[in-house]
Short mmCIF file of C-alpha atoms in Angstrom, two decimals:
data_model
loop_
_atom_site.label_atom_id
_atom_site.label_comp_id
_atom_site.label_asym_id
_atom_site.label_seq_id
_atom_site.Cartn_x
_atom_site.Cartn_y
_atom_site.Cartn_z
CA MET J 1 17.66 -11.69 5.21
CA SER J 2 19.33 -12.43 1.83
CA LEU J 3 17.53 -13.09 -1.77
CA LEU J 4 18.30 -16.65 -0.87
CA GLN J 5 16.03 -17.11 2.11
CA LYS J 6 14.23 -15.03 0.67
CA LEU J 7 13.41 -17.61 -1.93
CA LYS J 8 13.34 -20.40 0.18
CA SER J 9 10.80 -19.12 2.91
CA HIS J 10 8.66 -16.93 0.73
CA GLY J 11 9.42 -19.66 -3.01
CA VAL J 12 9.93 -18.52 -6.21
CA LEU J 13 7.07 -18.14 -7.98
CA HIS J 14 5.98 -16.41 -5.00
CA SER J 15 9.42 -13.55 -4.47
CA LEU J 16 8.13 -13.14 -8.58
CA GLU J 17 5.18 -12.30 -8.07
CA ILE J 18 6.36 -9.95 -5.08
CA GLY J 19 8.30 -8.15 -7.52
CA PHE J 20 6.57 -7.58 -10.73
CA ASN J 21 3.56 -6.63 -8.09
CA ARG J 22 5.80 -3.60 -6.95
CA VAL J 23 7.05 -3.18 -11.16
CA VAL J 24 3.71 -2.33 -11.83
CA PRO J 25 1.34 -0.78 -11.64
CA ALA J 26 -1.33 -2.07 -9.88
CA TRP J 27 -3.75 0.31 -11.66
CA CYS J 28 -2.43 -1.22 -14.89
CA PHE J 29 -2.23 -4.90 -14.22
CA ARG J 30 -3.55 -7.69 -11.62
CA PHE J 31 -2.92 -11.58 -11.46
CA SER J 32 -4.56 -13.78 -9.57
CA VAL J 33 -4.71 -17.78 -8.27
CA GLY J 34 -6.66 -18.43 -5.05
CA THR J 35 -6.36 -22.21 -3.60
CA VAL J 36 -8.97 -22.68 -1.14
CA TYR J 37 -9.42 -24.65 1.72
CA ALA J 38 -12.07 -25.85 3.58
CA LEU J 39 -10.41 -25.54 7.48
CA ASN J 40 -10.73 -28.83 10.13
CA VAL J 41 -12.43 -25.73 12.73
CA GLU J 42 -12.33 -29.02 15.50
CA GLN J 43 -8.74 -29.41 14.88
CA LEU J 44 -7.57 -26.39 15.77
CA ASN J 45 -10.18 -25.45 18.65
CA ARG J 46 -8.05 -28.29 20.51
CA ARG J 47 -4.78 -27.06 19.33
CA TRP J 48 -5.74 -23.87 20.84
CA ASP J 49 -7.55 -25.81 24.16
CA GLU J 50 -3.63 -27.46 24.13
CA SER J 51 -1.42 -24.15 23.31
CA GLU J 52 0.41 -21.42 25.97
CA CYS J 53 1.28 -18.16 25.09
CA ASP J 54 1.89 -17.24 27.97
CA ARG J 55 4.70 -15.32 26.88
CA TYR J 56 1.69 -14.13 23.97
CA ALA J 57 -0.90 -12.25 24.21
CA ILE J 58 -3.61 -12.51 22.01
CA LYS J 59 -7.05 -11.28 21.31
CA ARG J 60 -10.30 -10.21 18.96
CA VAL J 61 -9.43 -6.21 18.10
CA GLU J 62 -12.67 -4.70 19.05
CA ASP J 63 -12.14 -1.29 19.41
CA SER J 64 -12.89 0.98 16.25
CA ALA J 65 -9.37 2.84 16.60
CA GLU J 66 -7.47 -0.05 16.90
CA GLN J 67 -9.17 -1.96 14.12
CA ASP J 68 -8.32 0.26 11.77
CA GLU J 69 -4.14 0.83 12.89
CA LEU J 70 -3.86 -3.70 12.93
CA ARG J 71 -5.80 -3.02 8.77
CA LYS J 72 -2.52 -0.61 8.13
CA ILE J 73 -0.35 -3.65 9.26
CA THR J 74 -1.55 -6.60 7.92
CA TRP J 75 -2.16 -5.00 4.31
CA ASN J 76 -6.19 -5.00 4.55
CA SER J 77 -7.75 -2.97 1.76
CA VAL J 78 -11.34 -4.49 0.98
CA PRO J 79 -13.25 -1.09 1.79
CA VAL J 80 -14.21 -0.47 5.36
CA ASP J 81 -17.51 -0.89 4.09
CA THR J 82 -18.37 -4.10 3.50
CA THR J 83 -16.19 -5.14 6.68
CA VAL J 84 -19.00 -3.89 8.95
CA GLY J 85 -18.61 -7.24 11.40
CA HIS J 86 -16.15 -8.58 11.04
CA TYR J 87 -13.61 -9.92 12.81
CA GLY J 88 -9.66 -8.75 13.05
CA TYR J 89 -7.19 -10.21 15.42
CA ALA J 90 -3.35 -9.44 16.98
CA ILE J 91 -1.54 -11.14 18.85
CA THR J 92 2.01 -9.25 20.72
CA ARG J 93 4.45 -10.37 23.31
CA ALA J 94 3.41 -9.19 27.21
CA ASP J 95 5.99 -7.62 27.77
CA GLU J 96 5.57 -5.50 25.47
CA PRO J 97 2.00 -5.50 24.94
CA GLY J 98 1.40 -1.79 22.71
CA LYS J 99 3.68 -3.10 19.85
CA THR J 100 1.55 -5.38 17.60
CA ILE J 101 3.38 -8.89 15.75
CA GLY J 102 1.18 -10.29 14.34
CA GLY J 103 -2.69 -10.20 12.66
CA VAL J 104 -5.75 -11.70 10.80
CA TRP J 105 -8.93 -10.96 9.77
CA GLY J 106 -12.26 -13.17 9.68
CA GLY J 107 -14.61 -11.89 7.12
CA VAL J 108 -18.36 -12.77 7.70
CA ARG J 109 -21.38 -11.97 5.31
CA GLN J 110 -19.08 -10.84 2.63
CA PHE J 111 -16.21 -10.11 1.48
CA ASN J 112 -14.83 -8.39 -0.92
CA GLU J 113 -11.61 -8.00 -3.79
CA ALA J 114 -12.32 -4.31 -4.63
CA ASP J 115 -8.83 -4.56 -6.54
CA LEU J 116 -9.83 -8.14 -8.99
CA GLY J 117 -13.07 -7.07 -9.16
CA PHE J 118 -14.66 -10.12 -6.96
CA GLN J 119 -17.24 -10.28 -3.60
CA ILE J 120 -17.89 -13.62 -2.07
CA GLU J 121 -21.25 -14.34 -0.68
CA LEU J 122 -19.63 -16.39 2.95
CA GLU J 123 -22.97 -18.41 4.04
CA LYS J 124 -25.01 -17.85 7.44
CA GLU J 125 -22.49 -20.08 9.72
CA GLN J 126 -19.38 -19.24 6.53
CA ALA J 127 -16.20 -17.03 7.42
CA LEU J 128 -13.11 -16.48 5.47
CA ILE J 129 -9.86 -16.28 7.13
CA TYR J 130 -8.30 -13.72 5.40
CA CYS J 131 -5.31 -11.13 5.73
CA ALA J 132 -2.71 -12.93 8.09
CA TYR J 133 0.63 -10.84 8.52
CA VAL J 134 3.21 -11.79 11.03
CA ALA J 135 5.92 -9.20 11.14
CA LYS J 136 8.90 -9.84 10.05
CA GLU J 137 11.40 -9.63 13.80
CA ALA J 138 8.62 -11.89 14.92
CA ARG J 139 9.08 -15.09 12.12
CA GLY J 140 10.21 -18.09 12.57
CA GLU J 141 8.77 -18.31 16.24
CA GLY J 142 5.40 -19.67 15.43
CA ILE J 143 3.24 -16.61 15.58
CA TYR J 144 0.48 -17.79 12.68
CA LYS J 145 0.31 -21.23 14.57
CA ARG J 146 -0.87 -19.52 17.65
CA LEU J 147 -2.79 -17.05 16.23
CA LEU J 148 -4.85 -19.04 14.24
CA PRO J 149 -5.79 -21.25 16.75
CA PHE J 150 -7.61 -18.41 18.54
CA ALA J 151 -8.75 -16.65 15.28
CA ALA J 152 -11.07 -20.06 15.01
CA HIS J 153 -11.84 -20.91 18.54
CA ASP J 154 -13.46 -17.19 19.19
CA LEU J 155 -15.06 -17.74 15.33
CA ASN J 156 -15.97 -21.08 16.27
CA SER J 157 -17.75 -19.64 19.68
CA GLU J 158 -19.74 -17.05 17.60
CA GLY J 159 -21.56 -19.30 15.14
CA TYR J 160 -19.38 -19.93 12.55
CA ARG J 161 -18.53 -24.15 12.20
CA ASN J 162 -17.42 -23.88 8.89
CA LEU J 163 -14.07 -21.57 8.44
CA VAL J 164 -12.25 -20.77 4.54
CA VAL J 165 -9.02 -19.65 3.60
CA MET J 166 -8.22 -18.92 -0.34
CA VAL J 167 -3.92 -19.16 -0.69
CA GLN J 168 -2.26 -18.17 -3.29
CA PRO J 169 -0.21 -22.03 -4.72
CA TRP J 170 2.98 -20.11 -4.31
CA ASN J 171 2.70 -18.30 -0.79
CA LYS J 172 5.06 -21.49 0.57
CA ALA J 173 4.63 -20.44 4.10
CA SER J 174 1.51 -20.01 4.00
CA THR J 175 0.08 -23.16 1.80
CA TYR J 176 2.01 -25.31 4.68
CA ILE J 177 0.26 -24.09 7.49
CA HIS J 178 -3.57 -24.56 5.73
CA ARG J 179 -3.12 -27.24 4.17
CA LYS J 180 -2.20 -28.77 8.08
CA HIS J 181 -5.09 -27.18 8.97
CA ALA J 182 -7.34 -28.44 6.80
CA THR J 183 -9.74 -30.85 5.64
CA ARG J 184 -10.43 -30.51 1.94
CA THR J 185 -8.84 -27.70 -1.52
CA ILE J 186 -12.42 -27.05 -2.02
CA GLY J 187 -10.91 -25.44 -5.36
CA SER J 188 -9.49 -22.32 -6.51
CA VAL J 189 -9.88 -18.79 -7.87
CA ALA J 190 -8.03 -17.52 -10.11
CA VAL J 191 -8.15 -13.76 -11.84
CA VAL J 192 -6.63 -11.66 -14.59
CA ARG J 193 -6.98 -7.09 -14.71
CA VAL J 194 -6.54 -5.28 -17.74
CA PHE J 195 -6.75 -2.00 -16.56
CA GLY J 196 -10.22 -1.91 -15.64
CA LEU J 197 -11.39 -5.22 -16.94
CA ALA J 198 -11.64 -8.69 -14.28
CA MET J 199 -12.14 -12.72 -15.62
CA VAL J 200 -13.31 -14.46 -13.01
CA PHE J 201 -12.59 -18.14 -13.54
CA CYS J 202 -13.47 -20.22 -10.99
CA THR J 203 -13.42 -24.50 -10.23
CA GLY J 204 -14.18 -27.47 -7.95
CA GLY J 205 -16.28 -26.52 -5.81
CA ILE J 206 -16.63 -22.67 -5.91
CA SER J 207 -19.52 -20.89 -8.63
CA LYS J 208 -19.68 -17.58 -9.79
CA SER J 209 -21.96 -15.42 -10.75
CA LYS J 210 -20.43 -14.57 -14.05
CA THR J 211 -16.87 -14.12 -15.23
CA CYS J 212 -16.48 -10.78 -16.74
CA THR J 213 -16.84 -7.41 -15.47
CA THR J 214 -15.34 -3.35 -15.99
CA GLY J 215 -17.84 -2.73 -12.42
CA LEU J 216 -14.48 -3.81 -9.96
CA LEU J 217 -16.86 -2.25 -6.99
CA SER J 218 -20.01 -1.04 -7.55
CA ASP J 219 -20.90 -4.82 -9.89
CA PRO J 220 -18.01 -7.25 -9.04
CA VAL J 221 -18.52 -11.51 -10.46
CA MET J 222 -20.07 -12.81 -7.45
CA ILE J 223 -17.87 -15.71 -6.05
CA GLN J 224 -20.25 -18.12 -3.74
CA ILE J 225 -17.77 -21.42 -2.59
CA ARG J 226 -19.62 -24.23 -1.42
#
């Protein structure tokens, strides 16, 4: 993919963020902004019921070894001990069942963003969609359009009727598809981390326990999404 194609696909700001994070060491500085959307579960359920997946196979990943592999593929860096009970989903081509070309996670109870020093406390029927990934060679095939409705349908069947997602606003592709399936914008979360000090700022229907922390793992800023 050429530089111009990447800029059109990702957006200028998202491309700059990727480049910045490659140059500046993660332990030194991080800045992140996420817009939080409430997803339309009924719409996603209908989308799954109407979808045709003859060319693809989608499943909930339950085997621990397969979950570990899915974590690597989706760049899921959430501390493993905080993801007990989280749901992982993978999609493959029907004729290549051993090759995962996309994945996504559904977080329940809590979601710990250890690198940024905050933890989302999820309500009983609430789940967070995170770490969505589509392999480069499969982009443009509508992989995530199939994967997201499947994940939403499965989470709903487990009693999670309130699905939310946090998207970086400069990620054009992610913003487009999640806004398309959203009922509303809940608010936003912005984080600045300099070495071991993280500062968290929230807007809209998102509350926090405090603003600053130096205990990124041991004493994170607690966030609730209403």
